Each structure stands twice: as structure tokens, then as C-alpha cells.
Amino acid sequence: MRATVILIPGCLYLRLYNETEIGTFVSAIMGVIPMDTQNKPFLKRCIMMLTGILFIGVCVGAYRLSSFGVDAFSCMNLGISGFLHMSFGTWQLILNAGILVVVFFNARQGIGAGTIVNMICVGYLADFICWIFQDIIKLEMTLPLRIIALIIGCIFAGMGVAFYMVAEMGVAPYDSVATIIQNRSHDRIPFQNARVMSDVTVVVIGVVFCLMSRGDLRRIIGIGTICSALLNGPLIQFFKTHVAEPVMNGK
């Protein structure tokens, strides 16, 4: 194994070479960025990553506006943030930072610039979207609008994850949890089962904290949560194959 350190303004890159090249990135904001940019233009990957994270922020905001329930991870974060009387974005940032430490020591190959941007921005993007529609526009969410918001949430969830996965600049801390479970079980628990385990666990935690704070359960769990669990995988694969990869490859 050999290592090369590259210092550029504001960033320190450490490149490690072995049978599979893995790039580790240490910067002022504590990140790890994969350095495999030989086959894909770096700027294009950044745009794909940022677009994906923007879509995910829209997805979470739309789920919340629909009041049909949110995705599993947001369910837990909304339950806990409501119990702590803390904004959703701030709590999600704190929790993501904690998960990131665990991921760093167990599955650091999944950490990249996209991980940092995701953990900082998604919660606040969702808060911003809800603030615009609920407090500024004061939009009355009728049943048709709630259904539209639910559909937008489902579609943008698939597109968002597909875009930032294709960018190969790191995944969200929570998305690495299932990988850690799989690795720790020495593949006795396959990834899809590990993901179901983690999703069910965080939903239960979210429900418990919501009940403890006497919050409205319908706000965090419902048909939207079920749609997220059942449709995310197929939609991610569809948008990855038919949209994200063609865009990345210039087709």
C-alpha cells in the first residue's frame, strides 16, 4: 500500500492505494471524499450529488406537508425532535453526526462529501419547505393537495437517492446502518433484511417518542410511511437506470 497526500486550499486529501482504490478525505468540516474521478467529471458528480440531496429535502418536506406519514428515519427524527421541542433539522443534524462516528469506524468507504452535505442540509431543507408553505403562503392542505404532496414525496425520494448514489460521493449516515449490520453479522443478515430491521426499529422509536410528547401520530406515520417502505427500492432502481445514469454518462 502507498499513500499520497495532496494539499489544496481549504482541503487535505489522503489517497490510499491497494487492490481496490479507496480515497479518504479529511477537511476542516471532517469529511471523507472518494477520490475516484478518473472516469466521471468531478463537477458533474458534484452537481448530481447536490441535485439528489435537494430532491431528498423536497421529498421529506412533501411527506410532512401531506400528513400521511413520512419515511422511517424522518418518523423517528420528528418524534424525538417533537419530544425535545427542537427543530427537525437541528435534531437530525445532531443524530447524523453521532451515526457518522459509528459509520466512520465500521463502513468508512461509504462516507464522502455527499454524506456531509446530506447530514447538514436535508433536515433544514425540509424545514424550509414546510415553513414556506405553512407559515408564509399559509396553504390549506386539502385532501387533493395532500395526495399530490405524497406522490411528490415518493417520486423525489427515488430520484434523490438515485442521483446521489450515481454521483458516488458518499451516502447519508443512516443509509450505511444496514451495511454495518450486514458486515457485523458476516453476511448472515442480508442487506435487505438489515434495512427492514433498521427501518422498523426507528419507526417504533419515533412512535414511542411521539406518544410521550402527546403528538399527532398521523403526522409521522401512515400510508406515506408504508409507501416509502414499499416503493423506495423499485423507484430508486428505476430512476438510477433510466434517469441518473444516462445523465451522468451523457446519454
PDB file of C-alpha atoms in Angstrom:
ATOM      1  CA  MET A   1       0.000   0.000   0.000  1.00  0.00           C
ATOM      2  CA  ARG A   2       1.272   3.501  -0.763  1.00  0.00           C
ATOM      3  CA  ALA A   3      -0.172   6.857   0.178  1.00  0.00           C
ATOM      4  CA  THR A   4      -0.131  10.270  -1.445  1.00  0.00           C
ATOM      5  CA  VAL A   5      -1.097  13.441   0.383  1.00  0.00           C
ATOM      6  CA  ILE A   6      -2.426  16.287  -1.745  1.00  0.00           C
ATOM      7  CA  LEU A   7      -2.885  19.703  -0.154  1.00  0.00           C
ATOM      8  CA  ILE A   8      -5.074  22.284  -1.872  1.00  0.00           C
ATOM      9  CA  PRO A   9      -6.634  25.477  -0.434  1.00  0.00           C
ATOM     10  CA  GLY A  10      -9.090  24.546   2.295  1.00  0.00           C
ATOM     11  CA  CYS A  11      -8.764  20.782   1.863  1.00  0.00           C
ATOM     12  CA  LEU A  12      -6.427  17.937   2.695  1.00  0.00           C
ATOM     13  CA  TYR A  13      -6.727  14.763   0.661  1.00  0.00           C
ATOM     14  CA  LEU A  14      -5.136  11.455   1.572  1.00  0.00           C
ATOM     15  CA  ARG A  15      -5.116   8.885  -1.215  1.00  0.00           C
ATOM     16  CA  LEU A  16      -4.581   5.257  -0.337  1.00  0.00           C
ATOM     17  CA  TYR A  17      -3.865   2.586  -2.924  1.00  0.00           C
ATOM     18  CA  ASN A  18      -4.315  -1.154  -2.562  1.00  0.00           C
ATOM     19  CA  GLU A  19      -6.213  -3.761  -4.566  1.00  0.00           C
ATOM     20  CA  THR A  20      -9.254  -1.509  -4.542  1.00  0.00           C
ATOM     21  CA  GLU A  21      -8.532   2.196  -4.526  1.00  0.00           C
ATOM     22  CA  ILE A  22     -10.235   3.964  -1.640  1.00  0.00           C
ATOM     23  CA  GLY A  23      -9.980   7.710  -1.139  1.00  0.00           C
ATOM     24  CA  THR A  24     -10.137   9.213   2.321  1.00  0.00           C
ATOM     25  CA  PHE A  25     -10.739  12.900   2.806  1.00  0.00           C
ATOM     26  CA  VAL A  26     -10.011  14.963   5.897  1.00  0.00           C
ATOM     27  CA  SER A  27     -11.070  18.606   5.777  1.00  0.00           C
ATOM     28  CA  ALA A  28     -11.969  21.407   8.097  1.00  0.00           C
ATOM     29  CA  ILE A  29     -15.515  20.038   8.289  1.00  0.00           C
ATOM     30  CA  MET A  30     -14.396  16.435   8.935  1.00  0.00           C
ATOM     31  CA  GLY A  31     -15.332  14.629   5.770  1.00  0.00           C
ATOM     32  CA  VAL A  32     -14.194  11.736   3.639  1.00  0.00           C
ATOM     33  CA  ILE A  33     -14.388  12.140  -0.142  1.00  0.00           C
ATOM     34  CA  PRO A  34     -13.840   9.296  -2.578  1.00  0.00           C
ATOM     35  CA  MET A  35     -11.165  10.378  -4.993  1.00  0.00           C
ATOM     36  CA  ASP A  36     -12.117   8.201  -7.968  1.00  0.00           C
ATOM     37  CA  THR A  37     -12.666  10.978 -10.501  1.00  0.00           C
ATOM     38  CA  GLN A  38     -10.857   9.426 -13.430  1.00  0.00           C
ATOM     39  CA  ASN A  39     -13.971   8.178 -15.231  1.00  0.00           C
ATOM     40  CA  LYS A  40     -16.520  10.809 -14.192  1.00  0.00           C
ATOM     41  CA  PRO A  41     -16.018  14.605 -14.266  1.00  0.00           C
ATOM     42  CA  PHE A  42     -15.765  15.919 -10.717  1.00  0.00           C
ATOM     43  CA  LEU A  43     -18.002  18.959 -11.361  1.00  0.00           C
ATOM     44  CA  LYS A  44     -20.727  16.787 -12.870  1.00  0.00           C
ATOM     45  CA  ARG A  45     -20.582  14.442  -9.889  1.00  0.00           C
ATOM     46  CA  CYS A  46     -20.919  17.413  -7.530  1.00  0.00           C
ATOM     47  CA  ILE A  47     -23.971  18.691  -9.428  1.00  0.00           C
ATOM     48  CA  MET A  48     -25.550  15.227  -9.383  1.00  0.00           C
ATOM     49  CA  MET A  49     -24.878  14.887  -5.661  1.00  0.00           C
ATOM     50  CA  LEU A  50     -26.313  18.333  -4.821  1.00  0.00           C
ATOM     51  CA  THR A  51     -29.351  17.756  -7.054  1.00  0.00           C
ATOM     52  CA  GLY A  52     -30.025  14.430  -5.344  1.00  0.00           C
ATOM     53  CA  ILE A  53     -29.818  15.959  -1.881  1.00  0.00           C
ATOM     54  CA  LEU A  54     -32.114  18.817  -2.952  1.00  0.00           C
ATOM     55  CA  PHE A  55     -34.633  16.236  -4.182  1.00  0.00           C
ATOM     56  CA  ILE A  56     -34.421  14.371  -0.853  1.00  0.00           C
ATOM     57  CA  GLY A  57     -35.059  17.604   1.047  1.00  0.00           C
ATOM     58  CA  VAL A  58     -38.121  18.236  -1.147  1.00  0.00           C
ATOM     59  CA  CYS A  59     -39.202  14.626  -0.551  1.00  0.00           C
ATOM     60  CA  VAL A  60     -39.103  14.903   3.244  1.00  0.00           C
ATOM     61  CA  GLY A  61     -40.835  18.296   3.163  1.00  0.00           C
ATOM     62  CA  ALA A  62     -43.567  16.939   0.871  1.00  0.00           C
ATOM     63  CA  TYR A  63     -44.117  13.906   3.106  1.00  0.00           C
ATOM     64  CA  ARG A  64     -44.527  16.192   6.112  1.00  0.00           C
ATOM     65  CA  LEU A  65     -46.938  18.501   4.279  1.00  0.00           C
ATOM     66  CA  SER A  66     -49.047  15.536   3.178  1.00  0.00           C
ATOM     67  CA  SER A  67     -49.690  14.484   6.808  1.00  0.00           C
ATOM     68  CA  PHE A  68     -49.896  10.915   5.520  1.00  0.00           C
ATOM     69  CA  GLY A  69     -46.751   9.899   7.364  1.00  0.00           C
ATOM     70  CA  VAL A  70     -43.077  10.205   6.484  1.00  0.00           C
ATOM     71  CA  ASP A  71     -40.196   7.862   5.715  1.00  0.00           C
ATOM     72  CA  ALA A  72     -38.847   5.670   8.534  1.00  0.00           C
ATOM     73  CA  PHE A  73     -35.819   7.794   9.504  1.00  0.00           C
ATOM     74  CA  SER A  74     -37.815  11.040   9.413  1.00  0.00           C
ATOM     75  CA  CYS A  75     -40.506   9.330  11.519  1.00  0.00           C
ATOM     76  CA  MET A  76     -38.002   8.787  14.319  1.00  0.00           C
ATOM     77  CA  ASN A  77     -36.489  12.256  13.993  1.00  0.00           C
ATOM     78  CA  LEU A  78     -39.863  14.003  14.020  1.00  0.00           C
ATOM     79  CA  GLY A  79     -40.919  12.002  17.082  1.00  0.00           C
ATOM     80  CA  ILE A  80     -37.746  12.779  19.029  1.00  0.00           C
ATOM     81  CA  SER A  81     -37.481  16.432  17.913  1.00  0.00           C
ATOM     82  CA  GLY A  82     -41.104  16.995  18.976  1.00  0.00           C
ATOM     83  CA  PHE A  83     -40.396  15.424  22.368  1.00  0.00           C
ATOM     84  CA  LEU A  84     -37.296  17.616  22.820  1.00  0.00           C
ATOM     85  CA  HIS A  85     -39.039  20.753  21.467  1.00  0.00           C
ATOM     86  CA  MET A  86     -36.229  21.086  18.931  1.00  0.00           C
ATOM     87  CA  SER A  87     -36.410  21.841  15.220  1.00  0.00           C
ATOM     88  CA  PHE A  88     -36.420  18.794  12.958  1.00  0.00           C
ATOM     89  CA  GLY A  89     -33.340  19.996  11.067  1.00  0.00           C
ATOM     90  CA  THR A  90     -31.258  20.606  14.193  1.00  0.00           C
ATOM     91  CA  TRP A  91     -32.077  17.229  15.768  1.00  0.00           C
ATOM     92  CA  GLN A  92     -31.440  15.363  12.505  1.00  0.00           C
ATOM     93  CA  LEU A  93     -28.046  17.070  12.196  1.00  0.00           C
ATOM     94  CA  ILE A  94     -27.097  16.050  15.758  1.00  0.00           C
ATOM     95  CA  LEU A  95     -28.201  12.445  15.256  1.00  0.00           C
ATOM     96  CA  ASN A  96     -26.500  12.186  11.863  1.00  0.00           C
ATOM     97  CA  ALA A  97     -23.258  13.410  13.415  1.00  0.00           C
ATOM     98  CA  GLY A  98     -23.494  10.636  16.009  1.00  0.00           C
ATOM     99  CA  ILE A  99     -24.251   7.984  13.383  1.00  0.00           C
ATOM    100  CA  LEU A 100     -21.383   9.309  11.254  1.00  0.00           C
ATOM    101  CA  VAL A 101     -18.900   8.495  14.026  1.00  0.00           C
ATOM    102  CA  VAL A 102     -20.157   4.897  14.107  1.00  0.00           C
ATOM    103  CA  VAL A 103     -20.047   4.686  10.303  1.00  0.00           C
ATOM    104  CA  PHE A 104     -16.501   6.086  10.224  1.00  0.00           C
ATOM    105  CA  PHE A 105     -15.223   3.168  12.283  1.00  0.00           C
ATOM    106  CA  ASN A 106     -17.355   0.490  10.604  1.00  0.00           C
ATOM    107  CA  ALA A 107     -18.094   1.447   6.981  1.00  0.00           C
ATOM    108  CA  ARG A 108     -15.994   4.491   6.171  1.00  0.00           C
ATOM    109  CA  GLN A 109     -15.906   3.639   2.452  1.00  0.00           C
ATOM    110  CA  GLY A 110     -19.471   4.956   2.265  1.00  0.00           C
ATOM    111  CA  ILE A 111     -18.526   8.387   3.626  1.00  0.00           C
ATOM    112  CA  GLY A 112     -17.907  11.262   1.248  1.00  0.00           C
ATOM    113  CA  ALA A 113     -18.722  14.887   0.541  1.00  0.00           C
ATOM    114  CA  GLY A 114     -22.310  13.839  -0.127  1.00  0.00           C
ATOM    115  CA  THR A 115     -22.505  12.392   3.385  1.00  0.00           C
ATOM    116  CA  ILE A 116     -21.590  15.726   4.957  1.00  0.00           C
ATOM    117  CA  VAL A 117     -23.881  17.798   2.720  1.00  0.00           C
ATOM    118  CA  ASN A 118     -26.734  15.334   3.239  1.00  0.00           C
ATOM    119  CA  MET A 119     -26.496  15.268   7.032  1.00  0.00           C
ATOM    120  CA  ILE A 120     -26.338  19.072   7.251  1.00  0.00           C
ATOM    121  CA  CYS A 121     -28.810  20.137   4.581  1.00  0.00           C
ATOM    122  CA  VAL A 122     -31.700  17.663   4.237  1.00  0.00           C
ATOM    123  CA  GLY A 123     -33.391  18.426   7.564  1.00  0.00           C
ATOM    124  CA  TYR A 124     -33.116  22.189   7.116  1.00  0.00           C
ATOM    125  CA  LEU A 125     -34.334  21.967   3.500  1.00  0.00           C
ATOM    126  CA  ALA A 126     -37.422  20.093   4.719  1.00  0.00           C
ATOM    127  CA  ASP A 127     -37.958  22.673   7.498  1.00  0.00           C
ATOM    128  CA  PHE A 128     -37.623  25.493   4.926  1.00  0.00           C
ATOM    129  CA  ILE A 129     -40.153  23.948   2.539  1.00  0.00           C
ATOM    130  CA  CYS A 130     -42.673  23.420   5.356  1.00  0.00           C
ATOM    131  CA  TRP A 131     -42.088  26.990   6.586  1.00  0.00           C
ATOM    132  CA  ILE A 132     -42.730  28.415   3.096  1.00  0.00           C
ATOM    133  CA  PHE A 133     -45.995  26.555   2.541  1.00  0.00           C
ATOM    134  CA  GLN A 134     -47.333  26.575   6.114  1.00  0.00           C
ATOM    135  CA  ASP A 135     -46.199  29.941   7.516  1.00  0.00           C
ATOM    136  CA  ILE A 136     -45.594  32.198   4.500  1.00  0.00           C
ATOM    137  CA  ILE A 137     -48.061  31.031   1.851  1.00  0.00           C
ATOM    138  CA  LYS A 138     -50.355  29.565   4.543  1.00  0.00           C
ATOM    139  CA  LEU A 139     -51.543  26.960   2.061  1.00  0.00           C
ATOM    140  CA  GLU A 140     -54.532  24.948   3.224  1.00  0.00           C
ATOM    141  CA  MET A 141     -53.617  21.321   2.611  1.00  0.00           C
ATOM    142  CA  THR A 142     -56.856  19.905   1.247  1.00  0.00           C
ATOM    143  CA  LEU A 143     -57.101  16.172   0.541  1.00  0.00           C
ATOM    144  CA  PRO A 144     -56.173  16.529  -3.173  1.00  0.00           C
ATOM    145  CA  LEU A 145     -53.123  18.646  -2.254  1.00  0.00           C
ATOM    146  CA  ARG A 146     -52.101  16.136   0.410  1.00  0.00           C
ATOM    147  CA  ILE A 147     -52.285  13.322  -2.154  1.00  0.00           C
ATOM    148  CA  ILE A 148     -50.189  15.384  -4.595  1.00  0.00           C
ATOM    149  CA  ALA A 149     -47.633  16.047  -1.834  1.00  0.00           C
ATOM    150  CA  LEU A 150     -47.488  12.314  -1.064  1.00  0.00           C
ATOM    151  CA  ILE A 151     -46.866  11.466  -4.735  1.00  0.00           C
ATOM    152  CA  ILE A 152     -44.157  14.150  -4.950  1.00  0.00           C
ATOM    153  CA  GLY A 153     -42.537  12.735  -1.816  1.00  0.00           C
ATOM    154  CA  CYS A 154     -42.438   9.197  -3.237  1.00  0.00           C
ATOM    155  CA  ILE A 155     -41.065  10.274  -6.628  1.00  0.00           C
ATOM    156  CA  PHE A 156     -38.464  12.693  -5.284  1.00  0.00           C
ATOM    157  CA  ALA A 157     -37.262  10.119  -2.744  1.00  0.00           C
ATOM    158  CA  GLY A 158     -36.425   7.698  -5.552  1.00  0.00           C
ATOM    159  CA  MET A 159     -34.870  10.368  -7.763  1.00  0.00           C
ATOM    160  CA  GLY A 160     -32.872  11.915  -4.932  1.00  0.00           C
ATOM    161  CA  VAL A 161     -31.233   8.705  -3.747  1.00  0.00           C
ATOM    162  CA  ALA A 162     -30.606   7.593  -7.354  1.00  0.00           C
ATOM    163  CA  PHE A 163     -28.841  10.863  -8.208  1.00  0.00           C
ATOM    164  CA  TYR A 164     -26.541  10.981  -5.211  1.00  0.00           C
ATOM    165  CA  MET A 165     -25.770   7.251  -5.420  1.00  0.00           C
ATOM    166  CA  VAL A 166     -24.703   7.593  -9.069  1.00  0.00           C
ATOM    167  CA  ALA A 167     -22.515  10.568  -8.104  1.00  0.00           C
ATOM    168  CA  GLU A 168     -20.510   8.178  -5.864  1.00  0.00           C
ATOM    169  CA  MET A 169     -19.623  10.916  -3.383  1.00  0.00           C
ATOM    170  CA  GLY A 170     -20.861   9.240  -0.219  1.00  0.00           C
ATOM    171  CA  VAL A 171     -24.225   8.211   1.207  1.00  0.00           C
ATOM    172  CA  ALA A 172     -26.290   9.506   4.116  1.00  0.00           C
ATOM    173  CA  PRO A 173     -25.175   8.212   7.536  1.00  0.00           C
ATOM    174  CA  TYR A 174     -28.444   6.325   8.122  1.00  0.00           C
ATOM    175  CA  ASP A 175     -28.176   4.593   4.734  1.00  0.00           C
ATOM    176  CA  SER A 176     -24.949   2.968   5.973  1.00  0.00           C
ATOM    177  CA  VAL A 177     -26.598   1.406   9.044  1.00  0.00           C
ATOM    178  CA  ALA A 178     -27.921  -1.614   7.124  1.00  0.00           C
ATOM    179  CA  THR A 179     -24.467  -2.150   5.613  1.00  0.00           C
ATOM    180  CA  ILE A 180     -22.915  -2.161   9.089  1.00  0.00           C
ATOM    181  CA  ILE A 181     -25.477  -4.714  10.321  1.00  0.00           C
ATOM    182  CA  GLN A 182     -24.735  -6.898   7.303  1.00  0.00           C
ATOM    183  CA  ASN A 183     -20.972  -6.655   7.844  1.00  0.00           C
ATOM    184  CA  ARG A 184     -21.184  -7.267  11.594  1.00  0.00           C
ATOM    185  CA  SER A 185     -23.296 -10.377  11.013  1.00  0.00           C
ATOM    186  CA  HIS A 186     -20.735 -11.619   8.472  1.00  0.00           C
ATOM    187  CA  ASP A 187     -23.468 -11.602   5.808  1.00  0.00           C
ATOM    188  CA  ARG A 188     -25.748 -13.870   7.842  1.00  0.00           C
ATOM    189  CA  ILE A 189     -28.211 -10.984   7.731  1.00  0.00           C
ATOM    190  CA  PRO A 190     -28.524  -9.843   4.086  1.00  0.00           C
ATOM    191  CA  PHE A 191     -28.703  -6.131   3.305  1.00  0.00           C
ATOM    192  CA  GLN A 192     -32.428  -6.042   2.535  1.00  0.00           C
ATOM    193  CA  ASN A 193     -33.279  -7.744   5.847  1.00  0.00           C
ATOM    194  CA  ALA A 194     -30.906  -5.438   7.706  1.00  0.00           C
ATOM    195  CA  ARG A 195     -32.627  -2.430   6.128  1.00  0.00           C
ATOM    196  CA  VAL A 196     -36.060  -3.695   7.184  1.00  0.00           C
ATOM    197  CA  MET A 197     -34.735  -4.236  10.733  1.00  0.00           C
ATOM    198  CA  SER A 198     -33.320  -0.720  10.954  1.00  0.00           C
ATOM    199  CA  ASP A 199     -36.437   0.868   9.419  1.00  0.00           C
ATOM    200  CA  VAL A 200     -38.828  -0.971  11.757  1.00  0.00           C
ATOM    201  CA  THR A 201     -36.661  -0.074  14.756  1.00  0.00           C
ATOM    202  CA  VAL A 202     -36.555   3.658  14.001  1.00  0.00           C
ATOM    203  CA  VAL A 203     -40.308   3.765  13.289  1.00  0.00           C
ATOM    204  CA  VAL A 204     -41.019   2.178  16.689  1.00  0.00           C
ATOM    205  CA  ILE A 205     -38.692   4.696  18.364  1.00  0.00           C
ATOM    206  CA  GLY A 206     -40.434   7.570  16.567  1.00  0.00           C
ATOM    207  CA  VAL A 207     -43.891   6.356  17.609  1.00  0.00           C
ATOM    208  CA  VAL A 208     -42.818   5.956  21.261  1.00  0.00           C
ATOM    209  CA  PHE A 209     -41.401   9.495  21.456  1.00  0.00           C
ATOM    210  CA  CYS A 210     -44.424  10.930  19.640  1.00  0.00           C
ATOM    211  CA  LEU A 211     -46.764   9.286  22.177  1.00  0.00           C
ATOM    212  CA  MET A 212     -44.596  10.503  25.062  1.00  0.00           C
ATOM    213  CA  SER A 213     -44.893  14.079  23.794  1.00  0.00           C
ATOM    214  CA  ARG A 214     -48.628  13.598  23.098  1.00  0.00           C
ATOM    215  CA  GLY A 215     -48.051  14.478  19.463  1.00  0.00           C
ATOM    216  CA  ASP A 216     -50.231  13.605  16.493  1.00  0.00           C
ATOM    217  CA  LEU A 217     -49.184  10.138  15.309  1.00  0.00           C
ATOM    218  CA  ARG A 218     -50.844  10.750  11.945  1.00  0.00           C
ATOM    219  CA  ARG A 219     -48.233  13.436  11.304  1.00  0.00           C
ATOM    220  CA  ILE A 220     -45.335  10.961  11.331  1.00  0.00           C
ATOM    221  CA  ILE A 221     -46.707   7.513  10.478  1.00  0.00           C
ATOM    222  CA  GLY A 222     -49.312   6.483   7.948  1.00  0.00           C
ATOM    223  CA  ILE A 223     -49.727   5.492   4.338  1.00  0.00           C
ATOM    224  CA  GLY A 224     -46.724   7.651   3.435  1.00  0.00           C
ATOM    225  CA  THR A 225     -44.524   5.538   5.689  1.00  0.00           C
ATOM    226  CA  ILE A 226     -45.830   2.368   4.021  1.00  0.00           C
ATOM    227  CA  CYS A 227     -45.367   3.840   0.521  1.00  0.00           C
ATOM    228  CA  SER A 228     -41.827   4.820   1.426  1.00  0.00           C
ATOM    229  CA  ALA A 229     -41.006   1.318   2.624  1.00  0.00           C
ATOM    230  CA  LEU A 230     -42.564  -0.454  -0.375  1.00  0.00           C
ATOM    231  CA  LEU A 231     -41.757   1.928  -3.237  1.00  0.00           C
ATOM    232  CA  ASN A 232     -38.353   3.395  -2.389  1.00  0.00           C
ATOM    233  CA  GLY A 233     -36.359   0.402  -3.625  1.00  0.00           C
ATOM    234  CA  PRO A 234     -38.107  -0.009  -7.004  1.00  0.00           C
ATOM    235  CA  LEU A 235     -38.199   3.761  -7.621  1.00  0.00           C
ATOM    236  CA  ILE A 236     -34.521   4.183  -6.770  1.00  0.00           C
ATOM    237  CA  GLN A 237     -33.609   1.396  -9.207  1.00  0.00           C
ATOM    238  CA  PHE A 238     -35.886   2.834 -11.918  1.00  0.00           C
ATOM    239  CA  PHE A 239     -34.555   6.381 -11.685  1.00  0.00           C
ATOM    240  CA  LYS A 240     -30.977   5.172 -11.349  1.00  0.00           C
ATOM    241  CA  THR A 241     -31.221   3.099 -14.544  1.00  0.00           C
ATOM    242  CA  HIS A 242     -33.403   5.370 -16.674  1.00  0.00           C
ATOM    243  CA  VAL A 243     -32.527   8.884 -15.468  1.00  0.00           C
ATOM    244  CA  ALA A 244     -29.467   9.286 -13.228  1.00  0.00           C
ATOM    245  CA  GLU A 245     -27.020   7.008 -15.067  1.00  0.00           C
ATOM    246  CA  PRO A 246     -27.930   8.349 -18.548  1.00  0.00           C
ATOM    247  CA  VAL A 247     -27.497  11.917 -17.255  1.00  0.00           C
ATOM    248  CA  MET A 248     -24.145  11.055 -15.671  1.00  0.00           C
ATOM    249  CA  ASN A 249     -22.929   9.257 -18.792  1.00  0.00           C
ATOM    250  CA  GLY A 250     -24.203  11.971 -21.116  1.00  0.00           C
ATOM    251  CA  LYS A 251     -26.643   9.729 -22.976  1.00  0.00           C
TER     252      LYS A 251
END
